[in-house]
PDB file of C-alpha atoms in Angstrom:
ATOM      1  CA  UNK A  41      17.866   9.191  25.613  1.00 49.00           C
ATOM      2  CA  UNK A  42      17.378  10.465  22.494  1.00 49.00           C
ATOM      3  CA  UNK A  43      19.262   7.123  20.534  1.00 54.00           C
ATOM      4  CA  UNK A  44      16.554   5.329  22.786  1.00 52.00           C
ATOM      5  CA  UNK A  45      13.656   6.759  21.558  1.00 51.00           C
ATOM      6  CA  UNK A  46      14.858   6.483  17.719  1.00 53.00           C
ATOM      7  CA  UNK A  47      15.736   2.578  18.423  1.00 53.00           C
ATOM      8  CA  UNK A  48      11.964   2.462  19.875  1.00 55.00           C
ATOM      9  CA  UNK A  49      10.555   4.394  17.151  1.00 55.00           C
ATOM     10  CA  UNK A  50      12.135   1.829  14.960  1.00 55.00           C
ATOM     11  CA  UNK A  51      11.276  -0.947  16.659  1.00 52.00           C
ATOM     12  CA  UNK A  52       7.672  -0.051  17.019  1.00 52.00           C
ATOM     13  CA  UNK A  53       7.510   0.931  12.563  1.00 61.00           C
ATOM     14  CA  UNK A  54       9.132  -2.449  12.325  1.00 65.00           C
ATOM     15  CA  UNK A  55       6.713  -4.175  14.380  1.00 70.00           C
ATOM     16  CA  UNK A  56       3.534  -2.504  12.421  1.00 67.00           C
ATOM     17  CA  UNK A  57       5.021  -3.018   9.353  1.00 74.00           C
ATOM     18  CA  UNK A  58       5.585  -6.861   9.866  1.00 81.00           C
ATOM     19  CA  UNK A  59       1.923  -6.911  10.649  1.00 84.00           C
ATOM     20  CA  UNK A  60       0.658  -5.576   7.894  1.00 84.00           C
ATOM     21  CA  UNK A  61       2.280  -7.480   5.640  1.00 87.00           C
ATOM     22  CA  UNK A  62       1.277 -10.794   7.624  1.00 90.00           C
ATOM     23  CA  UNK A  63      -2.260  -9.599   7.455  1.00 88.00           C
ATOM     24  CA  UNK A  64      -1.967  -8.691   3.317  1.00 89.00           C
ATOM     25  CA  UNK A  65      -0.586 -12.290   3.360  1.00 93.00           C
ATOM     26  CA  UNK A  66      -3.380 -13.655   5.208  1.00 94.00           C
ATOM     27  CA  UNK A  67      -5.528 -11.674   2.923  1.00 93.00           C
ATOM     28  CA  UNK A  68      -4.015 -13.113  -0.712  1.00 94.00           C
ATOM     29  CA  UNK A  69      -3.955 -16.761   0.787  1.00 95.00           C
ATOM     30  CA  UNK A  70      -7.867 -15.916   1.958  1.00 94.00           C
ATOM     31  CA  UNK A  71      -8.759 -14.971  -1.873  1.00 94.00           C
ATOM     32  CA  UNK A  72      -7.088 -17.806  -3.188  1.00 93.00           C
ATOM     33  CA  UNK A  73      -8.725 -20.125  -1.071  1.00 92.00           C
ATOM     34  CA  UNK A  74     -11.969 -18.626  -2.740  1.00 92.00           C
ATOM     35  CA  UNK A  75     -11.038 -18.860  -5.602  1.00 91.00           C
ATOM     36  CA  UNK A  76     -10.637 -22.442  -5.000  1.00 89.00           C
ATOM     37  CA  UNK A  77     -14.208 -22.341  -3.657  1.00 88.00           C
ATOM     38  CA  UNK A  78     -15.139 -20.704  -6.428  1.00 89.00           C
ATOM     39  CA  UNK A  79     -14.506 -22.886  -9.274  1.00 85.00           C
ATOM     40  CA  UNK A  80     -14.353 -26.410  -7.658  1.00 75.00           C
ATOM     41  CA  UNK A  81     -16.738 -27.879  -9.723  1.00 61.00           C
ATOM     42  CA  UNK A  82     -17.443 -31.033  -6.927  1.00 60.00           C
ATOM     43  CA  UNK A  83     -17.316 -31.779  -3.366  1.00 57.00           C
ATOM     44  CA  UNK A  84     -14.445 -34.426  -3.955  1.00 56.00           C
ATOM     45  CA  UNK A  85     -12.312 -31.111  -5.098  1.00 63.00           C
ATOM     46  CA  UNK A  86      -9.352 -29.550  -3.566  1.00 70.00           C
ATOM     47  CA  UNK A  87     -11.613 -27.038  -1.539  1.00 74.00           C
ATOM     48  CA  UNK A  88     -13.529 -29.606   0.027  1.00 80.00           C
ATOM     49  CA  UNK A  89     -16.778 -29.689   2.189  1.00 82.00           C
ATOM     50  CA  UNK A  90     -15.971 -25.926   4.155  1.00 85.00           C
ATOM     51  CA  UNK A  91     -14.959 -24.757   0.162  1.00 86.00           C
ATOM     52  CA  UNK A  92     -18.786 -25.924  -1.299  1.00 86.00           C
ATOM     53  CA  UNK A  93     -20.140 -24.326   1.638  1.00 89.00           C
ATOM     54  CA  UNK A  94     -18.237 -21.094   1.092  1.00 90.00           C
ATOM     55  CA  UNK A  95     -18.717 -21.125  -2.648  1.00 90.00           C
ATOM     56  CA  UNK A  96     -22.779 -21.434  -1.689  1.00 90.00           C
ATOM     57  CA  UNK A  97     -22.418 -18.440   0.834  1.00 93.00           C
ATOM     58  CA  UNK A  98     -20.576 -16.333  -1.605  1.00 93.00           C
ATOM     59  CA  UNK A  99     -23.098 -16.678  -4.689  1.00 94.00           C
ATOM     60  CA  UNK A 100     -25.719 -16.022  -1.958  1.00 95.00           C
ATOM     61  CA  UNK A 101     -23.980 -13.126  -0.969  1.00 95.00           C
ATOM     62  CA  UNK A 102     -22.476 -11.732  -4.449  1.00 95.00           C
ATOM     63  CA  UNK A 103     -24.438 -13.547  -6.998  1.00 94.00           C
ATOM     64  CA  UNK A 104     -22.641 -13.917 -10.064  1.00 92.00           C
ATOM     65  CA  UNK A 105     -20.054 -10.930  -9.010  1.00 94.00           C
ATOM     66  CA  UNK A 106     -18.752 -13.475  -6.651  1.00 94.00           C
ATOM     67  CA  UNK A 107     -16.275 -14.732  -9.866  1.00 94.00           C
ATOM     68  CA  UNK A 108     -14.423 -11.288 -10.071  1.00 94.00           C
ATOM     69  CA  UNK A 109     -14.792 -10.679  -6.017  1.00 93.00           C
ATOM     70  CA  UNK A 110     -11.673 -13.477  -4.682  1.00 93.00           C
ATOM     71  CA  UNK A 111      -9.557 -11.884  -7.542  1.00 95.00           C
ATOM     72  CA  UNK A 112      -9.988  -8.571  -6.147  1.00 92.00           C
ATOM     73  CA  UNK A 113      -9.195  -9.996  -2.673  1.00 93.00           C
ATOM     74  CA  UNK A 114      -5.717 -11.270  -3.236  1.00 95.00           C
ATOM     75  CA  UNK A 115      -4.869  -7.875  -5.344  1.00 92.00           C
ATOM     76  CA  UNK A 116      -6.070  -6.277  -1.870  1.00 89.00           C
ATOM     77  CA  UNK A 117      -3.520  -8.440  -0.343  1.00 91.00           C
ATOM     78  CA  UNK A 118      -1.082  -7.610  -2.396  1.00 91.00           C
ATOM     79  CA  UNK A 119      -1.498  -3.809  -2.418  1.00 87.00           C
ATOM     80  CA  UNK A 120      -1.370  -4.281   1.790  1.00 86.00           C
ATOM     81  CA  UNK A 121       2.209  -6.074   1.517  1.00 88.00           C
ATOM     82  CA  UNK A 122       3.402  -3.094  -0.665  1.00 87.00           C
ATOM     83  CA  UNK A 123       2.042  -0.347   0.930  1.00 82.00           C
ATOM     84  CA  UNK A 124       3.052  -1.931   4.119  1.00 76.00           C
ATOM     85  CA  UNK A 125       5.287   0.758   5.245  1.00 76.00           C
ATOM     86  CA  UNK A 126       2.467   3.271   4.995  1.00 76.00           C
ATOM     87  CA  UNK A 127      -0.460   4.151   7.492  1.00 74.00           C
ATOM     88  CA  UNK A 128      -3.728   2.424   6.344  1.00 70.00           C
ATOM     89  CA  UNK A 129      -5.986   5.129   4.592  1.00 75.00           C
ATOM     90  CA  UNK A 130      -9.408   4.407   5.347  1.00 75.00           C
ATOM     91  CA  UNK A 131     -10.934   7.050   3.642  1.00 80.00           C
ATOM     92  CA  UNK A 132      -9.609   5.550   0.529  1.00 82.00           C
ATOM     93  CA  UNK A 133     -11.230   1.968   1.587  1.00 80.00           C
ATOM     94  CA  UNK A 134     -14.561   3.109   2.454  1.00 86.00           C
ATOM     95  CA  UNK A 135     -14.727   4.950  -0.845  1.00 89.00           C
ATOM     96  CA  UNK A 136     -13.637   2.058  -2.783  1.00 87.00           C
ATOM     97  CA  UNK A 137     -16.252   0.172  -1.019  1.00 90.00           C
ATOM     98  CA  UNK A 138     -19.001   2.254  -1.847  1.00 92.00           C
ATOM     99  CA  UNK A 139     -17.988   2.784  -5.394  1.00 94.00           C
ATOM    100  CA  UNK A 140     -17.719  -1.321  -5.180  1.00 93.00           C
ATOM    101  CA  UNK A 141     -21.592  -1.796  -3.348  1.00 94.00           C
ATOM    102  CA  UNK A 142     -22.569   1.387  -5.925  1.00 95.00           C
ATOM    103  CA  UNK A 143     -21.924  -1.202  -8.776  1.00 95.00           C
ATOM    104  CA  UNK A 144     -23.026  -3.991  -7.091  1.00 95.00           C
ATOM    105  CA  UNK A 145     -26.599  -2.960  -6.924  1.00 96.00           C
ATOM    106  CA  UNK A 146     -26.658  -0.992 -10.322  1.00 96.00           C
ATOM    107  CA  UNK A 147     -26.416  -4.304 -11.912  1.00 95.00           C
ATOM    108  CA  UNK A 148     -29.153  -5.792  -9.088  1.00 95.00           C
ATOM    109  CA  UNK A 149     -31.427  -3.233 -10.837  1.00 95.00           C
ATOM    110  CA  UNK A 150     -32.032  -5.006 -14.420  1.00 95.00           C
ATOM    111  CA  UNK A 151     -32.830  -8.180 -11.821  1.00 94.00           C
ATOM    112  CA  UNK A 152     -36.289  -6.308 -10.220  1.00 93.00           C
ATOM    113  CA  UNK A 153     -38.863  -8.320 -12.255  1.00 91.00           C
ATOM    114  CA  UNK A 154     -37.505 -11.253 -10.768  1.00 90.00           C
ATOM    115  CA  UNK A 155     -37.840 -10.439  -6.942  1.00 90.00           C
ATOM    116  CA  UNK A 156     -41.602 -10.604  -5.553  1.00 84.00           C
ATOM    117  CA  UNK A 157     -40.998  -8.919  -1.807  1.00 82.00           C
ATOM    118  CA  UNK A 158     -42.557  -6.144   0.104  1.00 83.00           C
ATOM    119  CA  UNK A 159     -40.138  -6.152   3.100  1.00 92.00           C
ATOM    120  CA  UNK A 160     -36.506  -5.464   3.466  1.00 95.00           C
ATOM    121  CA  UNK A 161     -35.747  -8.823   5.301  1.00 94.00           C
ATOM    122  CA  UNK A 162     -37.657 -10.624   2.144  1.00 94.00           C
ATOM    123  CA  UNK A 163     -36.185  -8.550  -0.376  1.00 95.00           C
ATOM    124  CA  UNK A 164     -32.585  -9.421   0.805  1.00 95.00           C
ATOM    125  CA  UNK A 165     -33.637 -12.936   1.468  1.00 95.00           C
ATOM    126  CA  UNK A 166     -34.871 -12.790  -2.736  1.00 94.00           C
ATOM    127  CA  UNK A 167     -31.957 -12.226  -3.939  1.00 95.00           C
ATOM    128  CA  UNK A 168     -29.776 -14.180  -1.606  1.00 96.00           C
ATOM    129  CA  UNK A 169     -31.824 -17.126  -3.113  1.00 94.00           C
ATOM    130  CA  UNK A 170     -31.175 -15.886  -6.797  1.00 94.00           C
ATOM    131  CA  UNK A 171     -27.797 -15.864  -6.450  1.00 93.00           C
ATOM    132  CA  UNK A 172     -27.148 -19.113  -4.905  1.00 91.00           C
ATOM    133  CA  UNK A 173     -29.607 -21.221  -6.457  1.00 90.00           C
ATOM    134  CA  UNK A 174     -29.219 -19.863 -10.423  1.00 90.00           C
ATOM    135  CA  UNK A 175     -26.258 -16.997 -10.074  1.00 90.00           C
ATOM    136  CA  UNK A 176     -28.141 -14.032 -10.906  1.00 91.00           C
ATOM    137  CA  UNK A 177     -27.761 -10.691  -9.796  1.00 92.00           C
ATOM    138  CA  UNK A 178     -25.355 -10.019  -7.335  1.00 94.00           C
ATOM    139  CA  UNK A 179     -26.798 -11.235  -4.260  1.00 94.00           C
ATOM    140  CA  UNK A 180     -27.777 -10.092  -0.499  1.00 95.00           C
ATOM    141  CA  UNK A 181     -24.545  -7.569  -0.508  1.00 95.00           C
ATOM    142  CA  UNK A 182     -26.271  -5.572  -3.462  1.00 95.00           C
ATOM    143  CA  UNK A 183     -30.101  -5.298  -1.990  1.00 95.00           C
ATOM    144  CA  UNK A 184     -28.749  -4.042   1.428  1.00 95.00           C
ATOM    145  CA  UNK A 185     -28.581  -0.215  -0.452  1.00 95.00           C
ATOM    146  CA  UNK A 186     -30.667  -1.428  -2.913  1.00 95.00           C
ATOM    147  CA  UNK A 187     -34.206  -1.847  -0.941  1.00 95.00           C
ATOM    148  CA  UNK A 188     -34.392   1.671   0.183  1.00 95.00           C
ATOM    149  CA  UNK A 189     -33.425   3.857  -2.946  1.00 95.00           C
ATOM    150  CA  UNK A 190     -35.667   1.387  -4.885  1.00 93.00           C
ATOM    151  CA  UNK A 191     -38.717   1.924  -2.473  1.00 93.00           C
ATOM    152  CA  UNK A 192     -38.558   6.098  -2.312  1.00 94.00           C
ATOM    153  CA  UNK A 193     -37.098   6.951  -5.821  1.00 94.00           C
ATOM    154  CA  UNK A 194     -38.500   3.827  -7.554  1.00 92.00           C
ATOM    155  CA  UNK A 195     -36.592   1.423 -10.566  1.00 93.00           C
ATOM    156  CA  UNK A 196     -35.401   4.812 -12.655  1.00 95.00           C
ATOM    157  CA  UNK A 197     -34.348   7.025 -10.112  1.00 95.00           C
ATOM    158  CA  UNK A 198     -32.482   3.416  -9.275  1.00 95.00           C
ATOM    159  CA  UNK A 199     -30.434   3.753 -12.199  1.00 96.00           C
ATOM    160  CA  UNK A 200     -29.859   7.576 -11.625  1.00 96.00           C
ATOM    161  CA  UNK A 201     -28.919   7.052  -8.278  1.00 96.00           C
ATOM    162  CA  UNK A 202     -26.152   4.699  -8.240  1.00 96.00           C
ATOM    163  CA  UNK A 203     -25.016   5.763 -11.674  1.00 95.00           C
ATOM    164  CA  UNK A 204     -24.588   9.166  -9.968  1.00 95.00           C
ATOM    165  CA  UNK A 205     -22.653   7.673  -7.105  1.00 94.00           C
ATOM    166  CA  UNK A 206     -20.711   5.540  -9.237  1.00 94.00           C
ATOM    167  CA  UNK A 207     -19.707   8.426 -11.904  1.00 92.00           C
ATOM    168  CA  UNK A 208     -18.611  10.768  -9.013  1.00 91.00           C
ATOM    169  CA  UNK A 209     -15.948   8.423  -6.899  1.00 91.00           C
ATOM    170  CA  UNK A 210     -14.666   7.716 -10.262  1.00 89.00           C
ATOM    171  CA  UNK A 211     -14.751  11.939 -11.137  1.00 88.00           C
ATOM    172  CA  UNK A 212     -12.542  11.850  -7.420  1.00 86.00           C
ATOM    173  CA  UNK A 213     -10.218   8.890  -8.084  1.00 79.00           C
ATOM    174  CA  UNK A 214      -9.285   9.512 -11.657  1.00 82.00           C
ATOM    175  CA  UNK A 215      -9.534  13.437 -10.930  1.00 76.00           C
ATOM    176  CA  UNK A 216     -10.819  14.063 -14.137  1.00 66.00           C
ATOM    177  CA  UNK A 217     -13.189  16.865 -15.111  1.00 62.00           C
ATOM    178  CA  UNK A 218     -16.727  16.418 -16.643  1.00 58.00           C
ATOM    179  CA  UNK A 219     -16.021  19.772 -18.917  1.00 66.00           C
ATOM    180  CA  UNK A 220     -12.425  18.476 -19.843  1.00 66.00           C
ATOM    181  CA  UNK A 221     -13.752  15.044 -21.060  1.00 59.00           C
ATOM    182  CA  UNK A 222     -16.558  17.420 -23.210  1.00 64.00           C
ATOM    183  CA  UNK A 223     -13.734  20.101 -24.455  1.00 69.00           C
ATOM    184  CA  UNK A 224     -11.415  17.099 -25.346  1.00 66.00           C
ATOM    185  CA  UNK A 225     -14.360  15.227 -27.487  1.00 73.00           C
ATOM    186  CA  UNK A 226     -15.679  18.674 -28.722  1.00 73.00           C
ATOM    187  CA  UNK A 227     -11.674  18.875 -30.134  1.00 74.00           C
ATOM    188  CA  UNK A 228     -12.009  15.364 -31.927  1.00 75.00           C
ATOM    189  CA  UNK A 229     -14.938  15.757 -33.171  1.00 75.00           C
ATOM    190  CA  UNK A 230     -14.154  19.280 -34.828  1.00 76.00           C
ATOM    191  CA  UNK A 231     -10.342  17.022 -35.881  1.00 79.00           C
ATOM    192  CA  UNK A 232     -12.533  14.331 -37.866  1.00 78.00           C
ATOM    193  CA  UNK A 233     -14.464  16.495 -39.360  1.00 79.00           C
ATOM    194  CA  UNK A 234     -11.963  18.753 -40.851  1.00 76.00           C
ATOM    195  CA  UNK A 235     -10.544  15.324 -41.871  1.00 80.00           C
ATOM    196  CA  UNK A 236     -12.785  14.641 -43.706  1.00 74.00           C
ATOM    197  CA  UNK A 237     -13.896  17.781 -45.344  1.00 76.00           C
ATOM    198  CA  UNK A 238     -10.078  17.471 -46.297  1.00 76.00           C
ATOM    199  CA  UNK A 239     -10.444  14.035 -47.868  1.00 75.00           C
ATOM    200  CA  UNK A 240     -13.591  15.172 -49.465  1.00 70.00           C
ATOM    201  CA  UNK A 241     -11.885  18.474 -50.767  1.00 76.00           C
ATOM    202  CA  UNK A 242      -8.532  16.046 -52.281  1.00 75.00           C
ATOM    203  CA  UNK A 243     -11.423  13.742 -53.937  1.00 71.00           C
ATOM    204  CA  UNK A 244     -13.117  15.968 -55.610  1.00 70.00           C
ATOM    205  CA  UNK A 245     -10.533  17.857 -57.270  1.00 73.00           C
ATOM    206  CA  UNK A 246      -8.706  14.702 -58.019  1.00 69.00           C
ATOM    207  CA  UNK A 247     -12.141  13.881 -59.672  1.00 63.00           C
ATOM    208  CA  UNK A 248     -12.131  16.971 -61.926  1.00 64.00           C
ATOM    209  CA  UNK A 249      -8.358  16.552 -63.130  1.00 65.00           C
ATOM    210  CA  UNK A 250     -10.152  13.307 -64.459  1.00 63.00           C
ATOM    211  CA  UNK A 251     -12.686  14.878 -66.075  1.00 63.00           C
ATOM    212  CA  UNK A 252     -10.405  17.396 -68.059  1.00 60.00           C
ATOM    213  CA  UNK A 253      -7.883  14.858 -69.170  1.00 60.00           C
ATOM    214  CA  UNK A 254      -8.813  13.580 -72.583  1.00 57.00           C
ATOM    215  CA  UNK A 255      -9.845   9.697 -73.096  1.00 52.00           C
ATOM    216  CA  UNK A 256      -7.489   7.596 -74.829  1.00 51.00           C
ATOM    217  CA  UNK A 257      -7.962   7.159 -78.356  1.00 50.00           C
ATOM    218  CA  UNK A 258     -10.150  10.155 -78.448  1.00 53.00           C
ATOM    219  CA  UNK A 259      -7.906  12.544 -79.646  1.00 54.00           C
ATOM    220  CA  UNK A 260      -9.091  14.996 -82.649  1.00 54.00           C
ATOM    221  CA  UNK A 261      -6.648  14.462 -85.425  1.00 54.00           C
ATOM    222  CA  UNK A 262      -5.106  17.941 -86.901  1.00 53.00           C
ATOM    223  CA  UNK A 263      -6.250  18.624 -90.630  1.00 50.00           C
ATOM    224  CA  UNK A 264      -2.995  20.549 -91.186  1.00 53.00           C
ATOM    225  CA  UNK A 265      -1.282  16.716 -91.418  1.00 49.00           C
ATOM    226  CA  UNK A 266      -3.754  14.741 -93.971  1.00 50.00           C
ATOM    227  CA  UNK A 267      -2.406  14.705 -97.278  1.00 53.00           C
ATOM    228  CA  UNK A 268      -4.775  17.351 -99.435  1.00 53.00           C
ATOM    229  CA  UNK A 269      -4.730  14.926-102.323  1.00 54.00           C
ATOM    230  CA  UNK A 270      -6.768  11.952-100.824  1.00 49.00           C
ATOM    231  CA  UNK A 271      -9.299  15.327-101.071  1.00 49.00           C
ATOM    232  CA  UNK A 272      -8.310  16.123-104.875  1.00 52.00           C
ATOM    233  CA  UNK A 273      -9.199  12.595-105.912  1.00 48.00           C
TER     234      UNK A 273
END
């Protein structure tokens, strides 16, 4: 019994593990494909008719971040083959995601002046169109979050906002620390100064020595060695 239930405990790892890795392959050949899309310059291209439609969809949707996006997708892909024999961590995705859509609609702030809407359906809709039609911004993902921390903390508290979000998954990813980053450029600081105090210190006494050696040619001839008789005549 207890062989059994190994040989299905097996089985079943196997069985999720060969679907992962079919779906992180389905995944890579899905952000190739857009990358295809992406930089088919005509219809008569490789991607054809579905890839121009796609590519149009995915500036609407990502604006001019749509060039990095299918790049990121097949990476995804990749990192699902490898990590295939692992349970999915969702907590990590949905961070990544909002650290992603944090970034996303930072940038969408410098793009404001351009987008004339009152409503959240129109303000999407804006920038939908000035991604696709002129690849600005990054598109209807990015004024999702966008539209409501505009309208109650305005353009600046925009910035802060998302800056804040994107500062502190990266504090949690990277686990650095805020005060360590300070300490550590307090300590270079305090290094390149003392460097060059140093450097000034070596100069300027390197600039004395100068001073105190005699020119050439100026040396004061000694009396004791003229002949007194070119006196007596």
């Amino acid at each position: 019994m207890a062989r059994g239930k190994k040989r299905t405990r097996k089985a079943a790892s196997s069985e999720d593990t060969h679907r992962e890795e079919i779906a992180g392959l389905i995944t890579a050949a899905l952000g190739i494909f857009f990358i295809v899309c992406i930089f088919a310059a005509s219809e008569s291209s490789a991607a054809g008719l579905v890839g121009m439609w796609i590519r149009d969809r995915l500036f609407g949707l990502f604006g001019f971040a749509a060039y990095p996006i299918p790049f990121g997708i097949v990476a995804l892909g990749v990192l699902i083959i490898i990590n295939s024999h692992r349970p999915p961590r969702w907590h990590q995705v949905l961070l990544w995601s909002a650290f992603g859509l944090s970034v996303l609609s930072f940038v969408s702030v410098f793009f404001l002046d351009e987008i004339a809407a009152d409503t959240f359906g129109s303000f999407v809709a804006s920038y939908y169109d000035l991604g696709w039609s002129s690849v600005r911004g990054c598109g209807a993902v990015s004024a999702i979050p966008l539209y409501p921390v505009r309208l109650y903390l305005g353009r600046a508290g925009a910035y802060l906002f998302f800056a804040t979000v994107i500062l502190s998954i990266a504090i949690i990813k990277t686990r650095l620390s805020l005060r360590a980053m300070g300490n550590g450029i307090r300590d270079l600081g305090a290094r390149a100064v003392a460097t060059a105090r140093d450097y000034h210190q070596r100069a300027r006494s390197l600039y004395v020595e100068d001073l105190d050696k005699p020119a050439r040619g100026s040396e004061t001839p000694d009396l004791r060695l003229i002949d007194s008789s070119v006196f007596s005549s």
